[in-house]
XYZ file of C-alpha atoms in Angstrom:
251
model
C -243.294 -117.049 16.316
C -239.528 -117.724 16.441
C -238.188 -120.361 14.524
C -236.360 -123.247 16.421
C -232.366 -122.859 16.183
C -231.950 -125.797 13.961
C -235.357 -125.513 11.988
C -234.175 -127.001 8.590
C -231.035 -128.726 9.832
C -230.128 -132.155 9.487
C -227.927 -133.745 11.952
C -226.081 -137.835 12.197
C -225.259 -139.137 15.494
C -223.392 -142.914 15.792
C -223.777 -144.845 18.931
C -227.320 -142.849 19.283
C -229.152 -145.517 20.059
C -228.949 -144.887 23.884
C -226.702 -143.255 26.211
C -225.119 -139.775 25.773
C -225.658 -140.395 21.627
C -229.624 -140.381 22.350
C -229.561 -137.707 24.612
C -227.916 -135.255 22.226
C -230.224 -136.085 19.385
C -233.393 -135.648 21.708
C -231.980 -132.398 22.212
C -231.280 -131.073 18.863
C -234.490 -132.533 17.845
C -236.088 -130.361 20.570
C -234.326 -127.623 18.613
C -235.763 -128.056 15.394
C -232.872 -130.627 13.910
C -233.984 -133.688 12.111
C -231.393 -136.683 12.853
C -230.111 -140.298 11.516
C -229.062 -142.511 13.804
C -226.136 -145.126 13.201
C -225.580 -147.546 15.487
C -225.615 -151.609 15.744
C -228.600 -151.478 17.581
C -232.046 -150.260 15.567
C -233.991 -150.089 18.958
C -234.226 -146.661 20.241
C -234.011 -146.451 23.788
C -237.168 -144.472 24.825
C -240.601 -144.561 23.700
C -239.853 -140.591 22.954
C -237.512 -141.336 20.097
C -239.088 -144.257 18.450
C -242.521 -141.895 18.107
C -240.288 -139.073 16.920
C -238.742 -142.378 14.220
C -242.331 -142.852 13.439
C -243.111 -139.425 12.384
C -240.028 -139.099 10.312
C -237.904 -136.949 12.275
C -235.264 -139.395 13.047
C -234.248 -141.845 11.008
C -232.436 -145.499 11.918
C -229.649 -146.796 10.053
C -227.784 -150.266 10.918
C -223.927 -149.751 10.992
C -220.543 -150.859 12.416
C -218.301 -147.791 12.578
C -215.266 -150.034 12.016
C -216.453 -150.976 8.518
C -215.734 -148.393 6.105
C -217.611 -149.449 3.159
C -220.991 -149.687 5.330
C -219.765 -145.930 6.388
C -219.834 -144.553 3.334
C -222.839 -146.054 2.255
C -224.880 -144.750 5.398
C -223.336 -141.505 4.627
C -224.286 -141.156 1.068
C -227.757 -142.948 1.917
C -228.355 -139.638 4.065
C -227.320 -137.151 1.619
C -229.678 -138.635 -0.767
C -232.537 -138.959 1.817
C -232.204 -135.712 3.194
C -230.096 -133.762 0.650
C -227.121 -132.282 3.267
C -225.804 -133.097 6.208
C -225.258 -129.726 8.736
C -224.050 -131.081 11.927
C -222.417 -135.024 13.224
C -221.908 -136.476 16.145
C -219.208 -138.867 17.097
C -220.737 -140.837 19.602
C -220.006 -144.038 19.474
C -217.397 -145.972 21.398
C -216.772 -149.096 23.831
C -214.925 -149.680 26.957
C -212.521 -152.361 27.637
C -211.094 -152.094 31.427
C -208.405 -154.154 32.954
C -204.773 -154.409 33.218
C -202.357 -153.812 31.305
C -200.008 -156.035 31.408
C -202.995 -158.839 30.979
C -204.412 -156.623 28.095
C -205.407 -159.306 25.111
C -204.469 -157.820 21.903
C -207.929 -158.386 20.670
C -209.510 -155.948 23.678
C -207.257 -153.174 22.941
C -208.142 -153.869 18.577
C -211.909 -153.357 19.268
C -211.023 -150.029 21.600
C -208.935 -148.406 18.896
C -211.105 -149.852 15.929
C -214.542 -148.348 17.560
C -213.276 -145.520 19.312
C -210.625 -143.945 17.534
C -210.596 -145.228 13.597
C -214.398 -145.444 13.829
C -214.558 -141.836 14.967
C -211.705 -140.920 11.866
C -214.230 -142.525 9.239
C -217.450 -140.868 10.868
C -215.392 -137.388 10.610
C -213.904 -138.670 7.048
C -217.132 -139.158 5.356
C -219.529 -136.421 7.338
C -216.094 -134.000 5.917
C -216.654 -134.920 2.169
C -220.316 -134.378 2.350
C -220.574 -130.606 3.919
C -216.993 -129.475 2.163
C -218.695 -130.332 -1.178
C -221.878 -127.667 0.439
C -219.553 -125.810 2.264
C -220.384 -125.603 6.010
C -221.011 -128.340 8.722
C -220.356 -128.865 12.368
C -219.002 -131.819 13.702
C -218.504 -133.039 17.132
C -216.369 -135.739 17.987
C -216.655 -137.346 21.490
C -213.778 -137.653 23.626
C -212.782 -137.783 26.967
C -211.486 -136.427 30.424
C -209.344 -139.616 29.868
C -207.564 -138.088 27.177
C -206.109 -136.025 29.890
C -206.770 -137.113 32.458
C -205.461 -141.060 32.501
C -207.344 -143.732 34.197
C -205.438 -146.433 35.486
C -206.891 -150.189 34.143
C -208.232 -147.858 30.732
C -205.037 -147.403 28.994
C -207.196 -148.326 25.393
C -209.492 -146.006 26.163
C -207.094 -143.415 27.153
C -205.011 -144.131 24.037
C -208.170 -143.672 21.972
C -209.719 -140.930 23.526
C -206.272 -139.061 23.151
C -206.416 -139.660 19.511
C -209.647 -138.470 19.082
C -208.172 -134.792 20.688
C -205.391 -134.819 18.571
C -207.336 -136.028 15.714
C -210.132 -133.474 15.962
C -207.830 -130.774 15.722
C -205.914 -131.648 13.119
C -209.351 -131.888 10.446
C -209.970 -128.581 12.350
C -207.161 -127.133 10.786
C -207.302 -128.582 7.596
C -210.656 -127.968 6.641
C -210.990 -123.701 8.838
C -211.524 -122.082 5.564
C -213.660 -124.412 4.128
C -216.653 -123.694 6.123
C -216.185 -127.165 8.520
C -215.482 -127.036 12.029
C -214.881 -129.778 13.926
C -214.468 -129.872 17.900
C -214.419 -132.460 20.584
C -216.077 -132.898 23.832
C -214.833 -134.599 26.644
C -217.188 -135.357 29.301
C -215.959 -136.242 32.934
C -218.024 -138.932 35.078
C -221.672 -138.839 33.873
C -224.261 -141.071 34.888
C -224.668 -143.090 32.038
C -226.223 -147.079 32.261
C -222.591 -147.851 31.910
C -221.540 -146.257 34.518
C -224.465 -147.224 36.542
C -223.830 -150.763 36.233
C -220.039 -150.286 36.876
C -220.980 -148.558 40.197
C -224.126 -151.459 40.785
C -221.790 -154.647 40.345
C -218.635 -152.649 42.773
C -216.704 -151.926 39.959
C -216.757 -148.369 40.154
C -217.660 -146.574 43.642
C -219.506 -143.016 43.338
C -218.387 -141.758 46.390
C -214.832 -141.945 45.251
C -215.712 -140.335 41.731
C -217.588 -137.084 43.665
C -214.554 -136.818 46.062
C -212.509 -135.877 42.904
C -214.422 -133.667 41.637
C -215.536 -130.092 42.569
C -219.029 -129.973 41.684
C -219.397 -132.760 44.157
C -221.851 -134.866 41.529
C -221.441 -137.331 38.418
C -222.861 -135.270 35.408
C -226.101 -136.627 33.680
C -226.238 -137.304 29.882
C -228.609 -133.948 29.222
C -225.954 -131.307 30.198
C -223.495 -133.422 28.006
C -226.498 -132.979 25.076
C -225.940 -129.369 25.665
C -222.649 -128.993 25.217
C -222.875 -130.407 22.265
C -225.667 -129.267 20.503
C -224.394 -125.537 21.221
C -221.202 -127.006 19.409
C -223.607 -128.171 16.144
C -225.461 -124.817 16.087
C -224.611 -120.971 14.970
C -223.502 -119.932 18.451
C -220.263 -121.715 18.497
C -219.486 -119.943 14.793
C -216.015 -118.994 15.668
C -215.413 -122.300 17.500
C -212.925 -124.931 15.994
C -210.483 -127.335 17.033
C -211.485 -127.098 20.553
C -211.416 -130.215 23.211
C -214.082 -128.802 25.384
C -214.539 -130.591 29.153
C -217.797 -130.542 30.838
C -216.611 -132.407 34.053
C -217.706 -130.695 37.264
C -213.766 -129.805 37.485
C -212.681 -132.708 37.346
C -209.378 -132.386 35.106
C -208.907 -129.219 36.862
């Protein structure tokens, strides 16, 4: 019998309490990965994940990604529970919309503290762990924002455009090191954000598939995919890389 891709591999995703963060780790749990999960909520999302909590397979850990101390300490809890740390997942992140010129500082702090520091100390800490064992995957979420602007998201934007520039920078830095790190950048996907957004007339999905190609919003499992190709041994040679699954939507 084959063994699963990521038999033996242990894997943290923040913001995986729901959303695109729990679809990735229900996917490289389906591959043989083991995961934590840090995220202000402790409620898993589906009754899938909180039996797979129950049996051990994915653990829960409360954290704010803004707070480094808590960071580090949900890092180092992990390398003592599970002893290494192969593959992480960036995942967590907040929207503020609205504009500009009205922008309170304290809307665009909380989209640059979550989505772009937040994301440095998740990469910061997951880095120290697997260049002291020498290998590791991480995957930082970004944006077709970061390229692709949306008007009334300039924080988000800003942030997401960090992230790009950020990823490949600790891409460089740590290539012979055994760490990779890479970004991916989903277009519209159907998440309950976005569901809401579209719901309460904020968004309209008819304008969203008229710009892109594939006609469709994505959905949260061929996100997952993306990314857990990105954590496992077929994306070896991969680094540095802002990769867009977005129906064409940036092209």
């Amino acid at each position: 019998m084959t063994e699963p891709l990521l038999a033996g591999r242990h894997v943290l995703v923040t913001g995986g309490a729901r959303g695109l963060g729990l679809a990735s780790i229900e996917k490289l749990v389906s591959l043989g990965a083991t995961c934590t999960v840090v995220d202000l909520v402790t409620t898993l999302a589906t009754d899938e994940a909180r039996a797979l909590q129950a049996d051990g397979v994915i653990d829960v850990v409360e954290c704010d990604v803004r707070d480094a101390n808590a960071m580090r300490e949900a890092f180092d809890a992990v390398a003592e529970r599970r002893g290494r740390l192969d593959g992480c997942v960036a995942s967590a992140g907040v929207q503020e919309a609205g504009p500009s010129e009205e922008m309170a500082p304290d809307r665009w702090q909380r989209v640059i503290d979550v989505n772009l520091t937040g994301v440095f100390y998740t990469n910061q800490f997951a880095g120290r762990i697997m260049l002291e064992q020498g290998s590791g995957s991480i995957v930082n979420i970004a944006s077709a924002a970061a390229v692709r602007a949306l008007p009334g998201r300039t924080p988000y934007s800003a942030a997401k455009a960090g992230v790009v520039g950020m990823t490949k920078a600790l891409a460089i830095e740590w290539a012979t090191r055994g760490v990779r790190v890479n970004a991916v950048g989903p277009g519209w996907v159907m998440t309950d954000l976005v569901r809401k957004a579209i719901a309460d007339g904020f968004l309209s999905e008819e304008t969203i598939i008229s710009k892109t190609p594939m006609a469709r919003l994505g959905t949260t499992s061929e996100i997952a995919e993306v990314i857990a190709f990105l954590i496992g041994p077929g994306s070896s040679y991969i680094t540095g890389q802002h990769i867009l699954p977005d129906g064409g939507f940036t092209a």
